[in-house]
mmCIF file of C-alpha atoms in Angstrom:
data_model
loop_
_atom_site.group_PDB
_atom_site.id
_atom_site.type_symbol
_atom_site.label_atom_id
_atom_site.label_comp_id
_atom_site.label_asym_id
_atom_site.label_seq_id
_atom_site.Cartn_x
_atom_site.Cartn_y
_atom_site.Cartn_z
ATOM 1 C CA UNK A 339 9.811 -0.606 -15.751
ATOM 2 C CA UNK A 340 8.541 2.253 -17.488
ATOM 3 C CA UNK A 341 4.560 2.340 -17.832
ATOM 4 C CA UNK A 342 2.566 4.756 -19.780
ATOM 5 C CA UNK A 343 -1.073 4.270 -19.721
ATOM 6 C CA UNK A 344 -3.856 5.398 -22.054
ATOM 7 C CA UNK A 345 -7.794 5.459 -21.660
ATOM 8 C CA UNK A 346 -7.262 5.105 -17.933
ATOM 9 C CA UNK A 347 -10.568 5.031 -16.135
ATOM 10 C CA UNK A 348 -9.719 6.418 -13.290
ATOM 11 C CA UNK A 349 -12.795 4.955 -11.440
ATOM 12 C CA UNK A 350 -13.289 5.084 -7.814
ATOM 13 C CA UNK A 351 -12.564 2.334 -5.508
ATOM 14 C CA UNK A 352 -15.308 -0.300 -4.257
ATOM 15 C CA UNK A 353 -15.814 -1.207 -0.594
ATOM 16 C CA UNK A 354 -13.892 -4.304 0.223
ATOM 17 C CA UNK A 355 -16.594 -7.126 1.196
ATOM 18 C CA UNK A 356 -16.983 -8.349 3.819
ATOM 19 C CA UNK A 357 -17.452 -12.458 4.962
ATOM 20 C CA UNK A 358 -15.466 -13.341 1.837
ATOM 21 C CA UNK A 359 -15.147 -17.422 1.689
ATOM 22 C CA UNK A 360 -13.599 -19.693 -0.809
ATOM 23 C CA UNK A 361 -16.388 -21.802 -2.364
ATOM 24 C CA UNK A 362 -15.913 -25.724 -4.003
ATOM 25 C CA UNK A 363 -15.177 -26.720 -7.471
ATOM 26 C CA UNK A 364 -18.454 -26.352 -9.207
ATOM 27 C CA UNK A 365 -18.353 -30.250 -12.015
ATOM 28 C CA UNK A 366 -20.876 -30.554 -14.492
ATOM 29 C CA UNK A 367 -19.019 -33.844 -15.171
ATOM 30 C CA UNK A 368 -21.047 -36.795 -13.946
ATOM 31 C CA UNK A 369 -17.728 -39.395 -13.984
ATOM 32 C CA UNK A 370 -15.985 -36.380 -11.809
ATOM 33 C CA UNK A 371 -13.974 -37.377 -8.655
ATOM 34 C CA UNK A 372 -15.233 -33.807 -7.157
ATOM 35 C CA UNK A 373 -19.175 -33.819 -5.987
ATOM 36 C CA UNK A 374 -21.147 -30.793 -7.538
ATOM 37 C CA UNK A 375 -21.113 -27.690 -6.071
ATOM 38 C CA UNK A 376 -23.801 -25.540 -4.902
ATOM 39 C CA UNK A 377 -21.532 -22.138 -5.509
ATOM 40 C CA UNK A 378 -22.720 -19.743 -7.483
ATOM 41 C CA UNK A 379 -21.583 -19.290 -10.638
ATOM 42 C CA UNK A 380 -19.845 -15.916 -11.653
ATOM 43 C CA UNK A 381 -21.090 -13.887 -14.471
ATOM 44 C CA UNK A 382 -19.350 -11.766 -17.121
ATOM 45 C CA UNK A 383 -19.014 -7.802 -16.431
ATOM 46 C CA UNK A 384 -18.391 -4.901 -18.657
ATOM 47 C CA UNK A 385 -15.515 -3.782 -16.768
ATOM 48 C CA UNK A 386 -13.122 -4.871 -13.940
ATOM 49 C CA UNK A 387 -11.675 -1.823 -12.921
ATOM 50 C CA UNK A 388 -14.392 -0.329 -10.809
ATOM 51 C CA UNK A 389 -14.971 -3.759 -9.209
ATOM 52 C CA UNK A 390 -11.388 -3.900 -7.593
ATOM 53 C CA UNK A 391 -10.139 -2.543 -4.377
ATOM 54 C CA UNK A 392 -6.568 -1.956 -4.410
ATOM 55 C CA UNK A 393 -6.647 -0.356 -0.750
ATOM 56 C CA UNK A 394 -4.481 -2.874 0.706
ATOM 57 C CA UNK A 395 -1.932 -1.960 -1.538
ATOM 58 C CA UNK A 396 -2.161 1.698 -1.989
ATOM 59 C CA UNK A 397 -1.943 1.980 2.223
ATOM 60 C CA UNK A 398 1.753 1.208 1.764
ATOM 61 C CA UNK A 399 2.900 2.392 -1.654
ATOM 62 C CA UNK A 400 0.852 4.968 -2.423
ATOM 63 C CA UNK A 401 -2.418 6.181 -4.427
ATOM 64 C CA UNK A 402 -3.834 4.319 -7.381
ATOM 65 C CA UNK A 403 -2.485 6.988 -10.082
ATOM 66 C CA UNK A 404 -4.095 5.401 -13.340
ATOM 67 C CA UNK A 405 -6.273 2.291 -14.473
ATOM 68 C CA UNK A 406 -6.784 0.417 -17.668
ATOM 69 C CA UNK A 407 -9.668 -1.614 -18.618
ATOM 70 C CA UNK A 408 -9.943 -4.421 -21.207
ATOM 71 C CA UNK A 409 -12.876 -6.675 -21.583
ATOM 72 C CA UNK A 410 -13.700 -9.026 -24.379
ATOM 73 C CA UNK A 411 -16.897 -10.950 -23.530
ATOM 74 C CA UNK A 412 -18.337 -13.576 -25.976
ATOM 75 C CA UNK A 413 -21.902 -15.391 -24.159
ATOM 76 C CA UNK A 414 -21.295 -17.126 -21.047
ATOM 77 C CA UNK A 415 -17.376 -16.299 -20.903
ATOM 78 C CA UNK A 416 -15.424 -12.783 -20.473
ATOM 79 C CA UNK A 417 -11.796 -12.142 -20.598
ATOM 80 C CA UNK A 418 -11.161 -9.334 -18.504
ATOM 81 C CA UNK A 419 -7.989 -7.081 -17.330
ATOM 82 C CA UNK A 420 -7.435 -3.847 -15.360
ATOM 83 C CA UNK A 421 -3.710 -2.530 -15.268
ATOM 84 C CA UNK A 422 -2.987 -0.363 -12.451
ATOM 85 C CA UNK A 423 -0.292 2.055 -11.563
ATOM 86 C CA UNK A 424 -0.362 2.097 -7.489
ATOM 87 C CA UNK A 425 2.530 4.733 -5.775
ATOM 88 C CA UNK A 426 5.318 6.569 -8.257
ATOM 89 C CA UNK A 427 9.051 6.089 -8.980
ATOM 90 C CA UNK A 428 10.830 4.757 -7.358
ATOM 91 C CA UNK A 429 8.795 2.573 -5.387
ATOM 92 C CA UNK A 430 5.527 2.049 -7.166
ATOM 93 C CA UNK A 431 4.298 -1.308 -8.759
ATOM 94 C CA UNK A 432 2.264 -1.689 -11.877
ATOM 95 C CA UNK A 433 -0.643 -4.330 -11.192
ATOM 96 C CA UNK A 434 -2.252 -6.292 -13.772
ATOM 97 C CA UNK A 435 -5.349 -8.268 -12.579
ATOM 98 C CA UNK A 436 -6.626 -10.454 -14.865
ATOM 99 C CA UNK A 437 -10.003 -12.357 -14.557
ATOM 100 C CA UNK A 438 -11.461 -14.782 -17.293
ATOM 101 C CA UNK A 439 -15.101 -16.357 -16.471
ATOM 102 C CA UNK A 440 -15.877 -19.386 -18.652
ATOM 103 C CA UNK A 441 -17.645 -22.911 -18.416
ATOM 104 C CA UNK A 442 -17.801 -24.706 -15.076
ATOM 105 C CA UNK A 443 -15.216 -26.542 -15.537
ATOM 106 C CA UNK A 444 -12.604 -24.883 -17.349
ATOM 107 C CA UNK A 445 -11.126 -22.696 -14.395
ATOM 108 C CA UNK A 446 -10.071 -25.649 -12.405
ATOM 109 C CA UNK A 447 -8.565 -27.051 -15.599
ATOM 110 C CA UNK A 448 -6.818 -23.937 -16.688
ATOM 111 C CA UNK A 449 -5.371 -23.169 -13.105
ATOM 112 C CA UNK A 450 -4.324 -26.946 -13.041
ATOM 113 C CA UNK A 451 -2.503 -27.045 -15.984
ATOM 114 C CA UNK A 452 -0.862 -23.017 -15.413
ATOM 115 C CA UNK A 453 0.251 -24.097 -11.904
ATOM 116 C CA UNK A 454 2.213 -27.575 -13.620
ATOM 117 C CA UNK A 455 3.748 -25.360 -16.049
ATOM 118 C CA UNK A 456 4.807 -22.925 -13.916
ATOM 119 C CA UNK A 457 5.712 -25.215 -11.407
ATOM 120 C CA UNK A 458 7.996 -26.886 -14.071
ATOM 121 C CA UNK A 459 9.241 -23.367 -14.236
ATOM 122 C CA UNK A 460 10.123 -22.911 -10.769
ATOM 123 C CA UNK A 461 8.877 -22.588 -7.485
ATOM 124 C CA UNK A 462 5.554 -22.043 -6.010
ATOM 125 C CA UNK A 463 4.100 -21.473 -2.981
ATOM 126 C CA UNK A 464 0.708 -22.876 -2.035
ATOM 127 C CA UNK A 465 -2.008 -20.038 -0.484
ATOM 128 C CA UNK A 466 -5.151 -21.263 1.429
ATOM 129 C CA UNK A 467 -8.524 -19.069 2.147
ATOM 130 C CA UNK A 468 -8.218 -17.269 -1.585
ATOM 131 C CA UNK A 469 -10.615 -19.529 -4.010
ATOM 132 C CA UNK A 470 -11.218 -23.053 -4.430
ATOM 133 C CA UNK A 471 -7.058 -23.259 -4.818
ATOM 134 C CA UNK A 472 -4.704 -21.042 -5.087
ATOM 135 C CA UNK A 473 -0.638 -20.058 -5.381
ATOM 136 C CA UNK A 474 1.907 -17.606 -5.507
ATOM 137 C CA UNK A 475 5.292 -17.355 -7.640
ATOM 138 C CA UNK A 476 7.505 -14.525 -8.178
ATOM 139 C CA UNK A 477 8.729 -14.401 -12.247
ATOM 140 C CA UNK A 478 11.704 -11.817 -13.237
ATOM 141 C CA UNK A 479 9.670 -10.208 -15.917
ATOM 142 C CA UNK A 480 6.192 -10.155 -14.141
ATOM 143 C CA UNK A 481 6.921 -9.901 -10.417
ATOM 144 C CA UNK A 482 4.989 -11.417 -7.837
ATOM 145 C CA UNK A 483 2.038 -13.237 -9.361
ATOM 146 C CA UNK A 484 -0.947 -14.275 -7.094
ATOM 147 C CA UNK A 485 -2.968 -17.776 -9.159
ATOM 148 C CA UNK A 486 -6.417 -18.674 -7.818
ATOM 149 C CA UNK A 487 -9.697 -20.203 -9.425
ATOM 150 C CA UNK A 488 -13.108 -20.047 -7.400
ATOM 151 C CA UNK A 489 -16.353 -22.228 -9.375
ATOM 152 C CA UNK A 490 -16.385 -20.827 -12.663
ATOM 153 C CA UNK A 491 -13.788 -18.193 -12.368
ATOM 154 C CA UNK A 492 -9.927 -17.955 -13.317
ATOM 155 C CA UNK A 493 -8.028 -15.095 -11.381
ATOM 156 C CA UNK A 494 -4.247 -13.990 -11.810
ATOM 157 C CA UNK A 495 -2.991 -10.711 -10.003
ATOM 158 C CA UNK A 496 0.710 -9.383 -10.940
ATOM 159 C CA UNK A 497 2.627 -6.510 -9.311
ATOM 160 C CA UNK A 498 5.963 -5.510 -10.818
ATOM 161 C CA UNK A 499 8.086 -2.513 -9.621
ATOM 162 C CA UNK A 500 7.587 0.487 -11.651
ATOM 163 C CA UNK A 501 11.677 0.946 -11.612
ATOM 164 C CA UNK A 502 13.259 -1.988 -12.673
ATOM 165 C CA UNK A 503 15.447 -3.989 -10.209
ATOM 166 C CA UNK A 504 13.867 -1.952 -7.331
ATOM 167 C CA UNK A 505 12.597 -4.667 -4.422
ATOM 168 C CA UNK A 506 8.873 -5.423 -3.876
ATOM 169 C CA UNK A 507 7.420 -4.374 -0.250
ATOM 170 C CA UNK A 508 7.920 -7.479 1.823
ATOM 171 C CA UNK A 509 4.357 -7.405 2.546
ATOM 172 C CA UNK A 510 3.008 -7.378 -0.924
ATOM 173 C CA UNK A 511 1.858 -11.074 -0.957
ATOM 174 C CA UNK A 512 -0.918 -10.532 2.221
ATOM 175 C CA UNK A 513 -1.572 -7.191 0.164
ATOM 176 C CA UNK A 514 -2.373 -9.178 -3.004
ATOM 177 C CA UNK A 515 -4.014 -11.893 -1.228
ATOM 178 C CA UNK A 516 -6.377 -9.362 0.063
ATOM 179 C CA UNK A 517 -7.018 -7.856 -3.231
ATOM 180 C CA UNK A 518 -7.389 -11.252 -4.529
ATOM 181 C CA UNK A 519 -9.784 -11.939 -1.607
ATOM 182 C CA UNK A 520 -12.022 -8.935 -2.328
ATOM 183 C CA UNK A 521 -11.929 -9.254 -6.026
ATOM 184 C CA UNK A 522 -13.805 -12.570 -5.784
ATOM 185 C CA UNK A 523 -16.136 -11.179 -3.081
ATOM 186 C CA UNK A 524 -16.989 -8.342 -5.202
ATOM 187 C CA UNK A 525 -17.563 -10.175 -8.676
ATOM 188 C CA UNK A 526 -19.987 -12.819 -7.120
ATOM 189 C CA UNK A 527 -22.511 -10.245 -6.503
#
C-alpha cells in the first residue's frame, strides 16, 4: 500500500525502558469484581511520536523514514496516533500506533468489547506480559494488529506492508510486542 506522509516529525527515537511490567486494572467501581489498583494512572501528552521506540522493528526492516503525529486531548482524556513508515518498497511496513487515555475504567471496557467484536470477526491470539490484557489478530486491510490496555490506558499498534500482498517478517509480532512493551514503559513516566 502506497503511503505518502505530510507534517512528519521526524523526531528522534527514545531509549527503550527498562523493568517494564504489566500493572492491574485500576476500578473506581465499588460493586467491581476487580479490587482497586494501586497503578498509576497515565496522563495525556502532546505528542506520541517522540515517546515511541520503533528499534525493534527498524533492526530488521529498516530505518524509520517518516512519522505523523495526531493528538486531540480534551481534560483528563487524549486520543493520540503516530503513523510510521519503517524500511522502503518492497519490504517496509507502515505502523500506526494508536493510544487513547481516558477514565479508569473505560480502557478495560473498550478493549473488552474491541476484542468480542473482533473476535466475532475472526481469530485472536491471546499475549501475556504486554498490559493488564492483551491480543493479537492479523486483518487483510490493517495487517497485524497488537490490542492491549494497562490502568487507564487503551493501546492498538498496526503494521501493514508498504507493497500490498507482500508477507510480514515472521518475527513482527515479538517486534510489536516490544514496541508495545516500551510504549507503555515510556508513557507512565
Amino acid at each position: 500500500m502506497a503511503l505518502a506522509l505530510s507534517g512528519c516529525t521526524g523526531a528522534a527515537e527514545s531509549s527503550p525502558a527498562s523493568g517494564a511490567t504489566s500493572t492491574a486494572i485500576v476500578s473506581t467501581s465499588a460493586t467491581s469484581a476487580v479490587p482497586p489498583s494501586t497503578a498509576t494512572l497515565y496522563r495525556p501528552i502532546d505528542a506520541l511520536c517522540p515517546k515511541l521506540d520503533l528499534r525493534a522493528v527498524a533492526d530488521i526492516i529498516g530505518p524509520v523514514a517518516s512519522r505523523q503525529d495526531t493528538s486531540r486531548t480534551s481534560g483528563s482524556t487524549a486520543n493520540l496516533a503516530c503513523t510510521a513508515t519503517v524500511g522502503r518498497l518492497p519490504n517496509g511496513v507502515v505502523m500506526t500506533v494508536h493510544v487513547d487515555i481516558v477514565e479508569p475504567d473505560s480502557a478495560r471496557l473498550m478493549y473488552e468489547g474491541m476484542r468480542q467484536a473482533q473476535q466475532d470477526a475472526g481469530p485472536v491470539t491471546e499475549l501475556t506480559g504486554v498490559g493488564a490484557a492483551a491480543y493479537t489478530y492479523t486483518d487483510e486491510s490493517t495487517g497485524f494488529n497488537l490490542v492491549t490496555y494497562d490502568a487507564n490506558l487503551y493501546l492498538t499498534i498496526a503494521a501493514a506492508p508498504l507493497r500490498l500482498g507482500a508477507a510480514l517478517p515472521g518475527d513482527l509480532p515479538a517486534r510489536l510486542t516490544a514496541v508495545a512493551t516500551s510504549t507503555l514503559a515510556a508513557l507512565r513516566t
